[in-house]
Amino acid sequence: MKKLKLLVLASGGGTNLQAIIDAIEQGKLNAEIKAVVSNNSKAFCLERARQHDIQAIHLSHKMFATPEEFDQRFLAILKENEADLIILAGYMKMLSPTIIRAYKNRILNIHPALLPSFGGEGMYGIHVHEAVINSGAKVSGVTVHLVDEVYDHGAIVLQEAVPVLDDDTPESLQERVLKTEHKLYSQAIQLFAEEKVDVKDNRTYIKK
Ligand code: GRF
């Protein structure tokens, strides 16, 4: 089985990144993280990468005169590292159509709710869990999906439900959902390592 080369993009603490690192180290995920790229030089995700001898790269639009120059640099990083998949793990920027087209069906994102509910612009972080609780929904969950040019829209790869409890606050729900995120993301990436994912008409089909 081929070892997948991953490039992880993250903006924050990177607990999902950590879960992927752990899954690789435990032999549950047949992949290698070639680099972690963050738009935030102080983000702890970069520190996590360094602690595991993974290349940590600060790359922000602010470093370039135009968005096209950012894309060229990012594409060069992908090429240098022969990245098979781009993994968005709490990356707070939208990728450009140039990148999304260059990596069609090879960019994954994780969302802390059951898409297509509670997704779209402004639905990130604690806002997602606030919206779930305010809706009165009894079930939330985790979605791992491919990234296309529409926010939170690409084909769904895996989903898992997480109960919403009567005494949940957005924070307690977030904590429970995050635990499932940490498990589900590596499982989804492993499906790609095993070449089990077919994509057709915005749906994925997982081979047994
Ligand atoms: C996660 O909740 C993920 O679903 C969302 O951003 C958050 C990132 O958290 N896309 P962390 O940095 O991995 O802890």
PDB file of C-alpha atoms and ligand atoms in Angstrom:
ATOM      1  CA  MET A   1       0.000   0.000   0.000  1.00  0.00           C
ATOM      2  CA  LYS A   2       1.248   3.436  -0.933  1.00  0.00           C
ATOM      3  CA  LYS A   3       2.240   5.813   1.877  1.00  0.00           C
ATOM      4  CA  LEU A   4       0.279   9.006   1.283  1.00  0.00           C
ATOM      5  CA  LYS A   5       2.172  12.270   1.383  1.00  0.00           C
ATOM      6  CA  LEU A   6       0.167  14.892   3.247  1.00  0.00           C
ATOM      7  CA  LEU A   7       0.446  18.626   3.443  1.00  0.00           C
ATOM      8  CA  VAL A   8      -1.525  19.961   6.401  1.00  0.00           C
ATOM      9  CA  LEU A   9      -2.846  23.519   6.489  1.00  0.00           C
ATOM     10  CA  ALA A  10      -3.867  24.862   9.886  1.00  0.00           C
ATOM     11  CA  SER A  11      -4.373  28.214  11.578  1.00  0.00           C
ATOM     12  CA  GLY A  12      -4.753  27.401  15.245  1.00  0.00           C
ATOM     13  CA  GLY A  13      -3.949  24.959  18.001  1.00  0.00           C
ATOM     14  CA  GLY A  14      -3.940  21.953  15.732  1.00  0.00           C
ATOM     15  CA  THR A  15      -5.499  19.232  17.864  1.00  0.00           C
ATOM     16  CA  ASN A  16      -6.697  17.566  14.653  1.00  0.00           C
ATOM     17  CA  LEU A  17      -3.148  17.778  13.310  1.00  0.00           C
ATOM     18  CA  GLN A  18      -1.952  16.130  16.531  1.00  0.00           C
ATOM     19  CA  ALA A  19      -4.503  13.324  16.153  1.00  0.00           C
ATOM     20  CA  ILE A  20      -3.240  12.682  12.610  1.00  0.00           C
ATOM     21  CA  ILE A  21       0.389  12.667  13.808  1.00  0.00           C
ATOM     22  CA  ASP A  22      -0.583  10.202  16.566  1.00  0.00           C
ATOM     23  CA  ALA A  23      -2.474   7.923  14.162  1.00  0.00           C
ATOM     24  CA  ILE A  24       0.565   7.801  11.871  1.00  0.00           C
ATOM     25  CA  GLU A  25       2.917   7.089  14.783  1.00  0.00           C
ATOM     26  CA  GLN A  26       0.594   4.329  16.018  1.00  0.00           C
ATOM     27  CA  GLY A  27       0.534   2.738  12.566  1.00  0.00           C
ATOM     28  CA  LYS A  28      -3.189   3.336  12.087  1.00  0.00           C
ATOM     29  CA  LEU A  29      -2.691   5.695   9.169  1.00  0.00           C
ATOM     30  CA  ASN A  30      -0.427   4.853   6.268  1.00  0.00           C
ATOM     31  CA  ALA A  31       0.752   8.383   5.557  1.00  0.00           C
ATOM     32  CA  GLU A  32       3.510  10.868   6.132  1.00  0.00           C
ATOM     33  CA  ILE A  33       3.069  14.563   6.882  1.00  0.00           C
ATOM     34  CA  LYS A  34       5.541  16.314   4.585  1.00  0.00           C
ATOM     35  CA  ALA A  35       4.846  19.793   5.934  1.00  0.00           C
ATOM     36  CA  VAL A  36       2.514  21.825   8.098  1.00  0.00           C
ATOM     37  CA  VAL A  37       1.689  25.233   6.658  1.00  0.00           C
ATOM     38  CA  SER A  38       0.078  27.968   8.713  1.00  0.00           C
ATOM     39  CA  ASN A  39      -0.975  31.514   7.902  1.00  0.00           C
ATOM     40  CA  ASN A  40      -0.298  32.351  11.560  1.00  0.00           C
ATOM     41  CA  SER A  41       3.378  32.336  12.583  1.00  0.00           C
ATOM     42  CA  LYS A  42       2.461  32.002  16.266  1.00  0.00           C
ATOM     43  CA  ALA A  43      -0.032  29.168  15.851  1.00  0.00           C
ATOM     44  CA  PHE A  44       0.663  26.187  18.076  1.00  0.00           C
ATOM     45  CA  CYS A  45       0.157  23.832  15.118  1.00  0.00           C
ATOM     46  CA  LEU A  46       3.604  24.915  13.843  1.00  0.00           C
ATOM     47  CA  GLU A  47       5.128  24.073  17.221  1.00  0.00           C
ATOM     48  CA  ARG A  48       3.474  20.638  17.147  1.00  0.00           C
ATOM     49  CA  ALA A  49       5.038  20.040  13.727  1.00  0.00           C
ATOM     50  CA  ARG A  50       8.511  21.030  14.961  1.00  0.00           C
ATOM     51  CA  GLN A  51       8.163  18.755  17.995  1.00  0.00           C
ATOM     52  CA  HIS A  52       7.681  15.844  15.598  1.00  0.00           C
ATOM     53  CA  ASP A  53      10.438  16.859  13.158  1.00  0.00           C
ATOM     54  CA  ILE A  54       7.907  17.866  10.543  1.00  0.00           C
ATOM     55  CA  GLN A  55       8.681  20.830   8.312  1.00  0.00           C
ATOM     56  CA  ALA A  56       6.787  23.867   9.709  1.00  0.00           C
ATOM     57  CA  ILE A  57       6.121  26.652   7.216  1.00  0.00           C
ATOM     58  CA  HIS A  58       4.630  30.072   7.855  1.00  0.00           C
ATOM     59  CA  LEU A  59       2.893  31.207   4.686  1.00  0.00           C
ATOM     60  CA  SER A  60       0.487  34.101   4.647  1.00  0.00           C
ATOM     61  CA  HIS A  61      -1.121  36.202   1.943  1.00  0.00           C
ATOM     62  CA  LYS A  62       0.378  39.172   3.757  1.00  0.00           C
ATOM     63  CA  MET A  63       3.829  38.039   2.601  1.00  0.00           C
ATOM     64  CA  PHE A  64       2.941  38.511  -1.072  1.00  0.00           C
ATOM     65  CA  ALA A  65       1.924  41.443  -3.233  1.00  0.00           C
ATOM     66  CA  THR A  66      -0.891  39.517  -4.937  1.00  0.00           C
ATOM     67  CA  PRO A  67      -3.001  36.396  -4.257  1.00  0.00           C
ATOM     68  CA  GLU A  68      -1.493  34.860  -7.418  1.00  0.00           C
ATOM     69  CA  GLU A  69       2.001  35.063  -5.928  1.00  0.00           C
ATOM     70  CA  PHE A  70       0.776  33.296  -2.804  1.00  0.00           C
ATOM     71  CA  ASP A  71      -0.707  30.544  -4.991  1.00  0.00           C
ATOM     72  CA  GLN A  72       2.512  30.137  -6.959  1.00  0.00           C
ATOM     73  CA  ARG A  73       4.525  29.721  -3.759  1.00  0.00           C
ATOM     74  CA  PHE A  74       2.013  27.316  -2.290  1.00  0.00           C
ATOM     75  CA  LEU A  75       1.912  25.246  -5.493  1.00  0.00           C
ATOM     76  CA  ALA A  76       5.720  25.129  -5.412  1.00  0.00           C
ATOM     77  CA  ILE A  77       5.616  23.801  -1.832  1.00  0.00           C
ATOM     78  CA  LEU A  78       3.113  21.130  -2.871  1.00  0.00           C
ATOM     79  CA  LYS A  79       5.345  20.115  -5.774  1.00  0.00           C
ATOM     80  CA  GLU A  80       8.574  20.085  -3.745  1.00  0.00           C
ATOM     81  CA  ASN A  81       6.902  17.773  -1.257  1.00  0.00           C
ATOM     82  CA  GLU A  82       5.106  15.662  -3.884  1.00  0.00           C
ATOM     83  CA  ALA A  83       1.949  16.089  -1.812  1.00  0.00           C
ATOM     84  CA  ASP A  84      -0.829  13.620  -2.605  1.00  0.00           C
ATOM     85  CA  LEU A  85      -3.442  15.256  -0.385  1.00  0.00           C
ATOM     86  CA  ILE A  86      -3.995  18.656   1.202  1.00  0.00           C
ATOM     87  CA  ILE A  87      -5.500  18.336   4.668  1.00  0.00           C
ATOM     88  CA  LEU A  88      -7.305  21.373   6.043  1.00  0.00           C
ATOM     89  CA  ALA A  89      -7.239  21.157   9.833  1.00  0.00           C
ATOM     90  CA  GLY A  90      -8.770  24.335  11.161  1.00  0.00           C
ATOM     91  CA  TYR A  91      -7.445  26.484   8.309  1.00  0.00           C
ATOM     92  CA  MET A  92      -9.249  29.801   8.456  1.00  0.00           C
ATOM     93  CA  LYS A  93      -8.674  30.917   4.865  1.00  0.00           C
ATOM     94  CA  MET A  94     -10.510  29.919   1.700  1.00  0.00           C
ATOM     95  CA  LEU A  95      -8.211  28.344  -0.892  1.00  0.00           C
ATOM     96  CA  SER A  96      -8.269  29.949  -4.328  1.00  0.00           C
ATOM     97  CA  PRO A  97      -9.919  28.267  -7.338  1.00  0.00           C
ATOM     98  CA  THR A  98      -6.399  27.824  -8.801  1.00  0.00           C
ATOM     99  CA  ILE A  99      -5.366  25.599  -5.883  1.00  0.00           C
ATOM    100  CA  ILE A 100      -8.705  23.833  -5.684  1.00  0.00           C
ATOM    101  CA  ARG A 101      -8.597  22.987  -9.413  1.00  0.00           C
ATOM    102  CA  ALA A 102      -4.958  21.877  -9.220  1.00  0.00           C
ATOM    103  CA  TYR A 103      -5.868  19.486  -6.387  1.00  0.00           C
ATOM    104  CA  LYS A 104      -9.375  18.482  -7.461  1.00  0.00           C
ATOM    105  CA  ASN A 105     -10.723  15.712  -5.223  1.00  0.00           C
ATOM    106  CA  ARG A 106      -7.456  15.777  -3.270  1.00  0.00           C
ATOM    107  CA  ILE A 107      -8.256  18.391  -0.612  1.00  0.00           C
ATOM    108  CA  LEU A 108     -10.008  17.337   2.593  1.00  0.00           C
ATOM    109  CA  ASN A 109     -11.647  19.450   5.259  1.00  0.00           C
ATOM    110  CA  ILE A 110     -13.216  18.585   8.604  1.00  0.00           C
ATOM    111  CA  HIS A 111     -16.325  20.365   9.816  1.00  0.00           C
ATOM    112  CA  PRO A 112     -17.677  20.087  13.384  1.00  0.00           C
ATOM    113  CA  ALA A 113     -21.318  19.416  12.442  1.00  0.00           C
ATOM    114  CA  LEU A 114     -23.357  17.272  10.068  1.00  0.00           C
ATOM    115  CA  LEU A 115     -23.202  19.075   6.719  1.00  0.00           C
ATOM    116  CA  PRO A 116     -25.107  20.379   4.837  1.00  0.00           C
ATOM    117  CA  SER A 117     -26.609  21.667   8.102  1.00  0.00           C
ATOM    118  CA  PHE A 118     -24.726  24.269  10.115  1.00  0.00           C
ATOM    119  CA  GLY A 119     -22.159  25.017   7.427  1.00  0.00           C
ATOM    120  CA  GLY A 120     -21.283  27.904   5.161  1.00  0.00           C
ATOM    121  CA  GLU A 121     -19.773  31.270   5.753  1.00  0.00           C
ATOM    122  CA  GLY A 122     -19.489  32.369   9.393  1.00  0.00           C
ATOM    123  CA  MET A 123     -20.020  28.783  10.561  1.00  0.00           C
ATOM    124  CA  TYR A 124     -16.717  28.055  12.230  1.00  0.00           C
ATOM    125  CA  GLY A 125     -15.458  27.365  15.728  1.00  0.00           C
ATOM    126  CA  ILE A 126     -17.861  27.903  18.582  1.00  0.00           C
ATOM    127  CA  HIS A 127     -20.427  29.564  16.251  1.00  0.00           C
ATOM    128  CA  VAL A 128     -21.260  26.162  14.805  1.00  0.00           C
ATOM    129  CA  HIS A 129     -22.053  24.675  18.210  1.00  0.00           C
ATOM    130  CA  GLU A 130     -24.044  27.752  19.285  1.00  0.00           C
ATOM    131  CA  ALA A 131     -26.172  27.421  16.153  1.00  0.00           C
ATOM    132  CA  VAL A 132     -26.731  23.697  16.769  1.00  0.00           C
ATOM    133  CA  ILE A 133     -27.847  24.293  20.364  1.00  0.00           C
ATOM    134  CA  ASN A 134     -30.063  27.235  19.401  1.00  0.00           C
ATOM    135  CA  SER A 135     -31.742  25.099  16.718  1.00  0.00           C
ATOM    136  CA  GLY A 136     -32.829  22.541  19.324  1.00  0.00           C
ATOM    137  CA  ALA A 137     -31.252  19.708  17.317  1.00  0.00           C
ATOM    138  CA  LYS A 138     -30.724  16.493  19.291  1.00  0.00           C
ATOM    139  CA  VAL A 139     -27.882  15.298  17.107  1.00  0.00           C
ATOM    140  CA  SER A 140     -24.783  17.003  15.806  1.00  0.00           C
ATOM    141  CA  GLY A 141     -21.622  15.394  14.535  1.00  0.00           C
ATOM    142  CA  VAL A 142     -18.578  15.512  12.337  1.00  0.00           C
ATOM    143  CA  THR A 143     -18.196  15.698   8.565  1.00  0.00           C
ATOM    144  CA  VAL A 144     -15.047  15.039   6.558  1.00  0.00           C
ATOM    145  CA  HIS A 145     -15.535  16.260   3.017  1.00  0.00           C
ATOM    146  CA  LEU A 146     -13.697  17.088  -0.168  1.00  0.00           C
ATOM    147  CA  VAL A 147     -13.162  20.766  -0.829  1.00  0.00           C
ATOM    148  CA  ASP A 148     -14.648  22.381  -3.892  1.00  0.00           C
ATOM    149  CA  GLU A 149     -15.090  26.027  -4.759  1.00  0.00           C
ATOM    150  CA  VAL A 150     -18.164  26.467  -2.557  1.00  0.00           C
ATOM    151  CA  TYR A 151     -17.706  26.786   1.196  1.00  0.00           C
ATOM    152  CA  ASP A 152     -18.476  23.525   3.101  1.00  0.00           C
ATOM    153  CA  HIS A 153     -20.009  22.038  -0.041  1.00  0.00           C
ATOM    154  CA  GLY A 154     -17.768  19.325  -1.541  1.00  0.00           C
ATOM    155  CA  ALA A 155     -18.572  15.611  -1.549  1.00  0.00           C
ATOM    156  CA  ILE A 156     -18.876  14.041   1.888  1.00  0.00           C
ATOM    157  CA  VAL A 157     -16.377  11.271   2.654  1.00  0.00           C
ATOM    158  CA  LEU A 158     -17.334  10.283   6.224  1.00  0.00           C
ATOM    159  CA  GLN A 159     -19.801  11.484   8.831  1.00  0.00           C
ATOM    160  CA  GLU A 160     -20.433  10.472  12.393  1.00  0.00           C
ATOM    161  CA  ALA A 161     -23.240  11.611  14.661  1.00  0.00           C
ATOM    162  CA  VAL A 162     -22.640  13.005  18.151  1.00  0.00           C
ATOM    163  CA  PRO A 163     -25.569  13.458  20.566  1.00  0.00           C
ATOM    164  CA  VAL A 164     -26.591  16.890  21.818  1.00  0.00           C
ATOM    165  CA  LEU A 165     -27.378  16.574  25.537  1.00  0.00           C
ATOM    166  CA  ASP A 166     -30.002  18.606  27.408  1.00  0.00           C
ATOM    167  CA  ASP A 167     -27.428  20.310  29.587  1.00  0.00           C
ATOM    168  CA  ASP A 168     -24.923  20.989  26.780  1.00  0.00           C
ATOM    169  CA  THR A 169     -23.352  24.399  26.393  1.00  0.00           C
ATOM    170  CA  PRO A 170     -21.681  25.253  23.070  1.00  0.00           C
ATOM    171  CA  GLU A 171     -18.370  24.543  24.801  1.00  0.00           C
ATOM    172  CA  SER A 172     -19.330  21.113  26.149  1.00  0.00           C
ATOM    173  CA  LEU A 173     -20.758  20.119  22.758  1.00  0.00           C
ATOM    174  CA  GLN A 174     -17.601  21.356  21.033  1.00  0.00           C
ATOM    175  CA  GLU A 175     -15.490  19.211  23.330  1.00  0.00           C
ATOM    176  CA  ARG A 176     -17.537  16.060  22.614  1.00  0.00           C
ATOM    177  CA  VAL A 177     -17.553  16.715  18.852  1.00  0.00           C
ATOM    178  CA  LEU A 178     -13.794  17.326  18.843  1.00  0.00           C
ATOM    179  CA  LYS A 179     -13.152  13.848  20.279  1.00  0.00           C
ATOM    180  CA  THR A 180     -14.981  12.338  17.316  1.00  0.00           C
ATOM    181  CA  GLU A 181     -13.108  14.637  14.904  1.00  0.00           C
ATOM    182  CA  HIS A 182      -9.833  13.269  16.183  1.00  0.00           C
ATOM    183  CA  LYS A 183     -10.897   9.735  15.305  1.00  0.00           C
ATOM    184  CA  LEU A 184     -12.757  10.370  12.058  1.00  0.00           C
ATOM    185  CA  TYR A 185     -10.186  12.475  10.197  1.00  0.00           C
ATOM    186  CA  SER A 186      -7.512   9.770  10.217  1.00  0.00           C
ATOM    187  CA  GLN A 187     -10.092   7.164   9.203  1.00  0.00           C
ATOM    188  CA  ALA A 188     -11.081   9.284   6.212  1.00  0.00           C
ATOM    189  CA  ILE A 189      -7.464   9.874   5.179  1.00  0.00           C
ATOM    190  CA  GLN A 190      -6.752   6.145   5.491  1.00  0.00           C
ATOM    191  CA  LEU A 191      -9.535   5.466   2.949  1.00  0.00           C
ATOM    192  CA  PHE A 192      -7.538   7.575   0.480  1.00  0.00           C
ATOM    193  CA  ALA A 193      -4.339   5.720   1.388  1.00  0.00           C
ATOM    194  CA  GLU A 194      -6.158   2.494   0.547  1.00  0.00           C
ATOM    195  CA  GLU A 195      -7.483   4.051  -2.695  1.00  0.00           C
ATOM    196  CA  LYS A 196     -11.015   3.230  -1.641  1.00  0.00           C
ATOM    197  CA  VAL A 197     -12.683   6.534  -2.499  1.00  0.00           C
ATOM    198  CA  ASP A 198     -14.413   7.136  -5.843  1.00  0.00           C
ATOM    199  CA  VAL A 199     -16.036  10.492  -6.517  1.00  0.00           C
ATOM    200  CA  LYS A 200     -18.899  11.080  -8.916  1.00  0.00           C
ATOM    201  CA  ASP A 201     -21.437  13.915  -9.126  1.00  0.00           C
ATOM    202  CA  ASN A 202     -20.612  15.370  -5.715  1.00  0.00           C
ATOM    203  CA  ARG A 203     -20.925  11.986  -3.989  1.00  0.00           C
ATOM    204  CA  THR A 204     -18.241   9.641  -2.790  1.00  0.00           C
ATOM    205  CA  TYR A 205     -18.470   5.873  -3.064  1.00  0.00           C
ATOM    206  CA  ILE A 206     -16.368   3.921  -0.612  1.00  0.00           C
ATOM    207  CA  LYS A 207     -15.104   0.547  -1.827  1.00  0.00           C
ATOM    208  CA  LYS A 208     -15.429  -2.306   0.647  1.00  0.00           C
TER     209      LYS A 208
HETATM  210  C1  GRF B   1     -12.050  21.885  14.384  1.00  0.00           C
HETATM  211  O1  GRF B   1     -13.211  21.962  15.139  1.00  0.00           O
HETATM  212  C2  GRF B   1     -12.391  21.599  12.943  1.00  0.00           C
HETATM  213  O2  GRF B   1     -13.572  20.885  12.771  1.00  0.00           O
HETATM  214  C3  GRF B   1     -12.552  22.969  12.352  1.00  0.00           C
HETATM  215  O3  GRF B   1     -11.592  23.760  13.023  1.00  0.00           O
HETATM  216  C4  GRF B   1     -11.316  23.204  14.304  1.00  0.00           C
HETATM  217  C5  GRF B   1      -9.830  23.052  14.405  1.00  0.00           C
HETATM  218  O4  GRF B   1      -9.426  22.677  15.695  1.00  0.00           O
HETATM  219  N1  GRF B   1     -12.435  22.949  10.918  1.00  0.00           N
HETATM  220  P1  GRF B   1      -7.937  22.221  15.979  1.00  0.00           P
HETATM  221  O5  GRF B   1      -7.015  23.396  15.615  1.00  0.00           O
HETATM  222  O6  GRF B   1      -7.637  21.022  15.142  1.00  0.00           O
HETATM  223  O7  GRF B   1      -7.884  21.935  17.434  1.00  0.00           O
END
